[in-house]
PDB file of C-alpha atoms in Angstrom:
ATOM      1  CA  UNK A 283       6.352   0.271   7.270  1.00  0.00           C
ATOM      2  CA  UNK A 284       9.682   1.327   6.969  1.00  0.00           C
ATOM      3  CA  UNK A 285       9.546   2.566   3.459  1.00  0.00           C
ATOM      4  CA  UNK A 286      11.369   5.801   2.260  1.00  0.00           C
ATOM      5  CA  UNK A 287       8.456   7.309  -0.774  1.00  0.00           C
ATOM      6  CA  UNK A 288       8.256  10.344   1.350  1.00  0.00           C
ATOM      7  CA  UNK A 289      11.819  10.842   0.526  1.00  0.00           C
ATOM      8  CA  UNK A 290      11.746   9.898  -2.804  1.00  0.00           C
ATOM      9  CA  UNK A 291       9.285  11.914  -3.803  1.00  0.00           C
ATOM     10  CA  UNK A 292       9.169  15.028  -1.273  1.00  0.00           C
ATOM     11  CA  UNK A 293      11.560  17.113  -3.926  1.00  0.00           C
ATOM     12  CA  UNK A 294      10.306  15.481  -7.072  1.00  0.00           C
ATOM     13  CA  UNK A 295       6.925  16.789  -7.018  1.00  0.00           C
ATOM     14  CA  UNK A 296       5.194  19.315  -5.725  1.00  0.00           C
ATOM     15  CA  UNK A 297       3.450  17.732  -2.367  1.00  0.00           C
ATOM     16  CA  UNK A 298       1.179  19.951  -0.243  1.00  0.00           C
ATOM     17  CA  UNK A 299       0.950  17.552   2.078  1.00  0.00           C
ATOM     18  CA  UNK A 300       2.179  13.890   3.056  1.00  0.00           C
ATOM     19  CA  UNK A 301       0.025  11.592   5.596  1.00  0.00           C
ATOM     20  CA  UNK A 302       2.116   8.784   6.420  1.00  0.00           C
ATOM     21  CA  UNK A 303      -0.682   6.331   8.532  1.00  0.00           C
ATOM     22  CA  UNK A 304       0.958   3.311   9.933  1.00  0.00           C
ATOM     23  CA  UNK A 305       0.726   1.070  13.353  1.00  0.00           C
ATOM     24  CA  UNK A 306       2.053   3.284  15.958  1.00  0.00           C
ATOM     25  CA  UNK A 307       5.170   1.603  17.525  1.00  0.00           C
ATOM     26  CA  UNK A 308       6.168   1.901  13.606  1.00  0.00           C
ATOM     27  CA  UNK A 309       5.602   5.612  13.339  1.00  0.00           C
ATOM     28  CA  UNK A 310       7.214   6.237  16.695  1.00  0.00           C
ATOM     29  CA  UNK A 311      10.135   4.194  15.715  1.00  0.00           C
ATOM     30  CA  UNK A 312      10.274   5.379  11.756  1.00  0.00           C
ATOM     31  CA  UNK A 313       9.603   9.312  13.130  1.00  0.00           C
ATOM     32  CA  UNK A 314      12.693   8.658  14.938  1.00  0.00           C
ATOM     33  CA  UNK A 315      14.921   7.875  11.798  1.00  0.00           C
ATOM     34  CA  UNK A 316      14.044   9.992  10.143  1.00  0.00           C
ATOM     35  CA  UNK A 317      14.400  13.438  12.509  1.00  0.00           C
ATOM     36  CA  UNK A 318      17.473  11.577  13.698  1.00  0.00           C
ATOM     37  CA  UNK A 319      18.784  12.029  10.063  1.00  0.00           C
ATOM     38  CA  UNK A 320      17.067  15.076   8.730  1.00  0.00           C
ATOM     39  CA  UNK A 321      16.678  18.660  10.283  1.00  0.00           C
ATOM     40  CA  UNK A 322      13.982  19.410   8.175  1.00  0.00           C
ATOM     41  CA  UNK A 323      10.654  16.990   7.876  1.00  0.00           C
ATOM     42  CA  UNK A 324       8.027  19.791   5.295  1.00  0.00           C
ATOM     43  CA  UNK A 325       4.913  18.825   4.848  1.00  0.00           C
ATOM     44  CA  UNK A 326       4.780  15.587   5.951  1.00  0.00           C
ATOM     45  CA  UNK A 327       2.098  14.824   8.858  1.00  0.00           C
ATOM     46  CA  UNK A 328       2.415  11.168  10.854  1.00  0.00           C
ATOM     47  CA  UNK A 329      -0.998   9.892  11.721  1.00  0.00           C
ATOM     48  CA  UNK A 330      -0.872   6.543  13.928  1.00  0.00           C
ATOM     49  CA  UNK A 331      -3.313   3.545  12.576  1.00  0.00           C
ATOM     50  CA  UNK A 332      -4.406  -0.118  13.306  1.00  0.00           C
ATOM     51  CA  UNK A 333      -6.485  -0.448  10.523  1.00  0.00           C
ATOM     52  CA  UNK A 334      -8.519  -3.677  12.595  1.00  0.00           C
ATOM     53  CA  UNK A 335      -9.383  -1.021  15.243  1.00  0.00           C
ATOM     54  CA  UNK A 336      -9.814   2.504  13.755  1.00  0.00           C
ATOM     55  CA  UNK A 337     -10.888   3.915  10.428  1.00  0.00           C
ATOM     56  CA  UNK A 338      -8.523   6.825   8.079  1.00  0.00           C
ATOM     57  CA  UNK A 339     -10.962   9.493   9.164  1.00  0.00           C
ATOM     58  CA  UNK A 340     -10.373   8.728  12.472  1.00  0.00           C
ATOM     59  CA  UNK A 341      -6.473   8.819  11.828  1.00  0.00           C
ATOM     60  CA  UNK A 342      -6.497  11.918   9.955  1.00  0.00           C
ATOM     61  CA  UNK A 343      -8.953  13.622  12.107  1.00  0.00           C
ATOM     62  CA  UNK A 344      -6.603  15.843  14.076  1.00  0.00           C
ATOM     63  CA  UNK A 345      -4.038  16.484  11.127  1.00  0.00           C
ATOM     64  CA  UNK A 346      -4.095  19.002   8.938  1.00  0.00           C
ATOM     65  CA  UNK A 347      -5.985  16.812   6.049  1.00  0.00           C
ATOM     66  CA  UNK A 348      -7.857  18.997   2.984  1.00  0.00           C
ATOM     67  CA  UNK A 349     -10.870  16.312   1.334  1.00  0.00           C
ATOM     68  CA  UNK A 350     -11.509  18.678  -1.434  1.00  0.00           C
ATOM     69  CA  UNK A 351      -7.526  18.406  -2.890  1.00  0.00           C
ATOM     70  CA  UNK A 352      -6.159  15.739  -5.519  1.00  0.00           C
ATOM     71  CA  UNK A 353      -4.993  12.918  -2.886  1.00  0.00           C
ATOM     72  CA  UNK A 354      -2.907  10.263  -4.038  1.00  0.00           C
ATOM     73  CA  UNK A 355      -2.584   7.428  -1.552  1.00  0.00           C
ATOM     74  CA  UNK A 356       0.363   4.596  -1.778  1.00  0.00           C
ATOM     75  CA  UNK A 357      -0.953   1.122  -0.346  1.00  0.00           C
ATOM     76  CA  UNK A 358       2.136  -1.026   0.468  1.00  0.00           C
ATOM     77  CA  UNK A 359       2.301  -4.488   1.929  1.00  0.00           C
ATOM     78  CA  UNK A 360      -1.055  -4.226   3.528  1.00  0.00           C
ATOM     79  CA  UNK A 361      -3.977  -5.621   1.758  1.00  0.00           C
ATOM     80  CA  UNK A 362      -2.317  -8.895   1.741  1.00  0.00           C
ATOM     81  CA  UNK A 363      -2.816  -8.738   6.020  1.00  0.00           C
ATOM     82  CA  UNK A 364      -6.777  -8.013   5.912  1.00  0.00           C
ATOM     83  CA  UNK A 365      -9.301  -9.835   5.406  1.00  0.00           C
ATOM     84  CA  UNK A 366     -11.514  -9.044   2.239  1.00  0.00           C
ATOM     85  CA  UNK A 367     -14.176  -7.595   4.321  1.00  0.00           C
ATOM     86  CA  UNK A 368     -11.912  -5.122   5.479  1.00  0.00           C
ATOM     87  CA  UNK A 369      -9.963  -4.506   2.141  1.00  0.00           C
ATOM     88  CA  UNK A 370     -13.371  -4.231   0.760  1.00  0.00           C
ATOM     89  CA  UNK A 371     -14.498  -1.188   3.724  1.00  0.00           C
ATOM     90  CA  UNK A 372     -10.854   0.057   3.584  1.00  0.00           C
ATOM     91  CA  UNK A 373     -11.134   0.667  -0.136  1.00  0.00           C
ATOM     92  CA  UNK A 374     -14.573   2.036   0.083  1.00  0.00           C
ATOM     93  CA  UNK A 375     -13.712   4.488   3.075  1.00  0.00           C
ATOM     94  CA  UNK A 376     -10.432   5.519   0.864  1.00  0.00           C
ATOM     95  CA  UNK A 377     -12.914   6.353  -2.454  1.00  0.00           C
ATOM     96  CA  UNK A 378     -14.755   8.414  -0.071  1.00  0.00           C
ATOM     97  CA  UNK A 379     -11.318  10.338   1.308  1.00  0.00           C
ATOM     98  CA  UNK A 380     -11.675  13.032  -1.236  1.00  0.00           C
ATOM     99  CA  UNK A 381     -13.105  14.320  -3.596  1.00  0.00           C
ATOM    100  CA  UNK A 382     -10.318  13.556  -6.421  1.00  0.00           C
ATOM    101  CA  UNK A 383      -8.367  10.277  -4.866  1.00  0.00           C
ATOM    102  CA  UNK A 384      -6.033   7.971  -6.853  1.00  0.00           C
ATOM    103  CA  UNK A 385      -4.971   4.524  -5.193  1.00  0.00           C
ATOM    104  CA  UNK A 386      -1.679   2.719  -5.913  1.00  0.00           C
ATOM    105  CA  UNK A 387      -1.804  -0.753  -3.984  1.00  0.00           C
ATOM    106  CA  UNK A 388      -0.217  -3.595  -4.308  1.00  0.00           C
ATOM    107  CA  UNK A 389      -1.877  -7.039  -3.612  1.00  0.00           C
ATOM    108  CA  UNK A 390      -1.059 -10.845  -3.308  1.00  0.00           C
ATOM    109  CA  UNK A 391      -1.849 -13.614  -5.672  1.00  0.00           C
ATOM    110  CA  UNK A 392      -3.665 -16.846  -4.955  1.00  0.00           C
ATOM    111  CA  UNK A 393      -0.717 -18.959  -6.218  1.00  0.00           C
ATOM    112  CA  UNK A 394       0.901 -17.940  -2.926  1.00  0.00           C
ATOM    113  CA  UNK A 395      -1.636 -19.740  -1.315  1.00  0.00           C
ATOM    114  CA  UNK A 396      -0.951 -22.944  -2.632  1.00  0.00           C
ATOM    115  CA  UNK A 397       0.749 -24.857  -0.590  1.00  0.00           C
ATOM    116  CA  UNK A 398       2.147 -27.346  -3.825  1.00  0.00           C
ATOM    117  CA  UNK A 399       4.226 -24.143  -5.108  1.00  0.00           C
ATOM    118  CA  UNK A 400       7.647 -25.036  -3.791  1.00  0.00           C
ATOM    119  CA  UNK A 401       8.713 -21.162  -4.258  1.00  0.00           C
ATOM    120  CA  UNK A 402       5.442 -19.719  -2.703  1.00  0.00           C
ATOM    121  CA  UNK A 403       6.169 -21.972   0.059  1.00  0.00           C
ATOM    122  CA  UNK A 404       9.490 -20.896   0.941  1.00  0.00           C
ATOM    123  CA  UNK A 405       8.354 -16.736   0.077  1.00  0.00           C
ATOM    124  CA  UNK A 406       5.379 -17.396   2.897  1.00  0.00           C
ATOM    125  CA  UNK A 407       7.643 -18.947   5.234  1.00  0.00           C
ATOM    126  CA  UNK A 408      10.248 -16.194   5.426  1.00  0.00           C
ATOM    127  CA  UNK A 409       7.213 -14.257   6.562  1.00  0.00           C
ATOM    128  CA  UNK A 410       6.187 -16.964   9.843  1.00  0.00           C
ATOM    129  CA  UNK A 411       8.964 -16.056  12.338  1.00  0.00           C
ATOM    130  CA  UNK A 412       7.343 -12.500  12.575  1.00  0.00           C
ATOM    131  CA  UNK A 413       4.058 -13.964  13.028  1.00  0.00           C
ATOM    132  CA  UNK A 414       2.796 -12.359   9.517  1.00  0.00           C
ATOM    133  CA  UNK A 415       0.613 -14.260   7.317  1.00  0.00           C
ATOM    134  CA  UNK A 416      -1.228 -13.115   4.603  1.00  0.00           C
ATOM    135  CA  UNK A 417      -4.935 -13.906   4.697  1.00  0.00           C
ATOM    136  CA  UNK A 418      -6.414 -12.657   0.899  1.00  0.00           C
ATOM    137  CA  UNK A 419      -5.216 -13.684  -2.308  1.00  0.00           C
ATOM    138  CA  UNK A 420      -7.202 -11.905  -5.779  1.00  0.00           C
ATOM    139  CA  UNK A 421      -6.228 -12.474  -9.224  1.00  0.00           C
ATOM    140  CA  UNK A 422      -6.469  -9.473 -11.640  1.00  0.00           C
ATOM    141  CA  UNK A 423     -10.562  -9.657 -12.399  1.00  0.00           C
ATOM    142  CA  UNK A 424     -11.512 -10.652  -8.748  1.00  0.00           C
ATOM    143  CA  UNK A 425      -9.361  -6.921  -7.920  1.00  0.00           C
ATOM    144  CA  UNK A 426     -11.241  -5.384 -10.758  1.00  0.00           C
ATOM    145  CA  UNK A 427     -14.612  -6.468  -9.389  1.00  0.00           C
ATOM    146  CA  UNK A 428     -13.393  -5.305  -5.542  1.00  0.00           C
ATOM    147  CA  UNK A 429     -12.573  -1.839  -7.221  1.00  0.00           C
ATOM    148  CA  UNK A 430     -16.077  -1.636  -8.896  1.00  0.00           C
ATOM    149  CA  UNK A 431     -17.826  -2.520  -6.238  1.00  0.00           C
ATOM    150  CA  UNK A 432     -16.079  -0.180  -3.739  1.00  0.00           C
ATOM    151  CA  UNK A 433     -16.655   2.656  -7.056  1.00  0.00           C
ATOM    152  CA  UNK A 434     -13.137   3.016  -7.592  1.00  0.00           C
ATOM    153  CA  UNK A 435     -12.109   2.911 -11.135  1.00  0.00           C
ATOM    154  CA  UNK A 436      -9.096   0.657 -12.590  1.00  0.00           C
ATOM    155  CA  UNK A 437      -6.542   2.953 -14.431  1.00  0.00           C
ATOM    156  CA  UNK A 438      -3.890  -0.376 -14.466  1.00  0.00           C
ATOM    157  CA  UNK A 439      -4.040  -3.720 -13.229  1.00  0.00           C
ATOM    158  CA  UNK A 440      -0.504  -5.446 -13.726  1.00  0.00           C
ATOM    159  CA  UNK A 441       1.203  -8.651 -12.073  1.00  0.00           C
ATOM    160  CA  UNK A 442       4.356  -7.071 -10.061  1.00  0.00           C
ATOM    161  CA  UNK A 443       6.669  -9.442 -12.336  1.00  0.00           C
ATOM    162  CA  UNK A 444       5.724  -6.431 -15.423  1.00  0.00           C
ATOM    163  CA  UNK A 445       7.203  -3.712 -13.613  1.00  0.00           C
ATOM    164  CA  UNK A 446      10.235  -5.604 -12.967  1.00  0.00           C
ATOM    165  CA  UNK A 447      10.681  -6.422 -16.823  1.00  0.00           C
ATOM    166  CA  UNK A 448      10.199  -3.511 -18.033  1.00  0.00           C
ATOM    167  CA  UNK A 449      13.586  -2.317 -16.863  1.00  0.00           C
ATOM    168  CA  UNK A 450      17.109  -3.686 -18.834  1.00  0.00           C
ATOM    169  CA  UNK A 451      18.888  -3.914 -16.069  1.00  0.00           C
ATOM    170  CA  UNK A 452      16.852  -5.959 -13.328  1.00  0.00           C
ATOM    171  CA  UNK A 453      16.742  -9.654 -14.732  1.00  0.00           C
ATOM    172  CA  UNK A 454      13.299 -10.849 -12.844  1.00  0.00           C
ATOM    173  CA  UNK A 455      12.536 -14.607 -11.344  1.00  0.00           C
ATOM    174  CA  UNK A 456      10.349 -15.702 -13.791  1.00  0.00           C
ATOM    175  CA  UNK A 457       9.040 -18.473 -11.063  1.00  0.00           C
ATOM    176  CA  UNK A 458       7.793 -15.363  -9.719  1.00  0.00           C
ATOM    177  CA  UNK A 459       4.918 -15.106 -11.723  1.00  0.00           C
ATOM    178  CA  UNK A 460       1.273 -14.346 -10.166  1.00  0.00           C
ATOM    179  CA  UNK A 461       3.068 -14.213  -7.035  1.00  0.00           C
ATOM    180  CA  UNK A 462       1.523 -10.541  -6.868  1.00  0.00           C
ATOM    181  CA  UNK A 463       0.032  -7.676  -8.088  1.00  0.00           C
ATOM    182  CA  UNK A 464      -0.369  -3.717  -8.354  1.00  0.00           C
ATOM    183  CA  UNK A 465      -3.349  -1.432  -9.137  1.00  0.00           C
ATOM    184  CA  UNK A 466      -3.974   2.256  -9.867  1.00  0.00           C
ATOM    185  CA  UNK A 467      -7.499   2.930  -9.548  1.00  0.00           C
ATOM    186  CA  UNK A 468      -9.572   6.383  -8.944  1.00  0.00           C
ATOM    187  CA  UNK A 469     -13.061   7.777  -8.283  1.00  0.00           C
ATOM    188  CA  UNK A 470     -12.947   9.956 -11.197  1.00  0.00           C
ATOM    189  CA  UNK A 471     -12.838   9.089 -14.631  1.00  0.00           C
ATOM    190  CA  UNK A 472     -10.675   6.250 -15.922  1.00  0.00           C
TER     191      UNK A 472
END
């Protein structure tokens, strides 16, 4: 997507290298931005990716990707678009990247699916005009069970309302609630 970690964190810590794997009119179009706005892109590598047609280590193949460093991968808005066959091989393949991964991800909660939720329906219809719908819903055990089974271990497991109340300033919709989630997970020890 059209996120901006790499910029957050490119000074904040020290990076050897940044994949950034995404559909490729998005890279095309976000590589643009951003060399449109910056002289200087280091470290940062832009591997295109339909996830339905191609797996990471056929994305990273050809980049300068090192599976025996610490690799910290950032799952936004995705999962939510797969089916959970393919979360389920995507998660596996990703445990598999390296040999010291951690997984951030966020995920969607089956109260969106409900149709009765007046709020979930108007969140899920903002979404319809671009054609977008998500297609799997977990709760917080059904994601720790995906993560064991794809032997990936669950460092947290919060809803996304937590984050947003644990700062002063950001007063959260509480009709949010189980609307989503977010998971750190690893293949080394919890």
């Amino acid at each position: 997507g059209y996120d901006t970690n790499y910029l957050l964190v490119k000074d904040k810590i020290k990076i050897q290298q940044f994949f950034e794997l995404d559909f490729p009119a998005t890279q095309q179009r976000k590589r643009n931005i951003l060399q449109n706005h910056f002289k200087k892109l280091p470290n940062i590598h832009f591997c295109e990716i339909d996830l339905k047609q191609k797996s990471i280590h056929q994305a990273l193949k050809n980049s300068n990707f090192e599976n025996d460093r610490l690799t910290f991968i950032i799952i936004e808005g995705v999962l939510s678009y797969l089916t959970k066959p393919e979360i389920e091989s995507l998660l596996l393949e990703l445990s598999k990247l390296s040999s010291q991964v951690k997984i951030i991800a966020d995920y969607r909660k089956p109260v969106l699916n409900q149709q009765k939720n007046s709020i979930a329906k108007q969140w899920t219809r903002s979404f319809s005009k671009y054609n977008e719908k998500y297609v799997s819903f977990y709760n917080e055990p059904e994601i720790a069970e995906l993560l064991n089974k794809t032997k990936l271990n669950v460092l947290e497991n919060k809803d996304l309302l937590d984050l947003w109340i644990q700062s002063d300033e950001v007063k959260p919709n509480n009709q949010l609630i189980d609307f989503g989630g977010i998971f750190l997970a690893t293949n080394g020890k919890p």
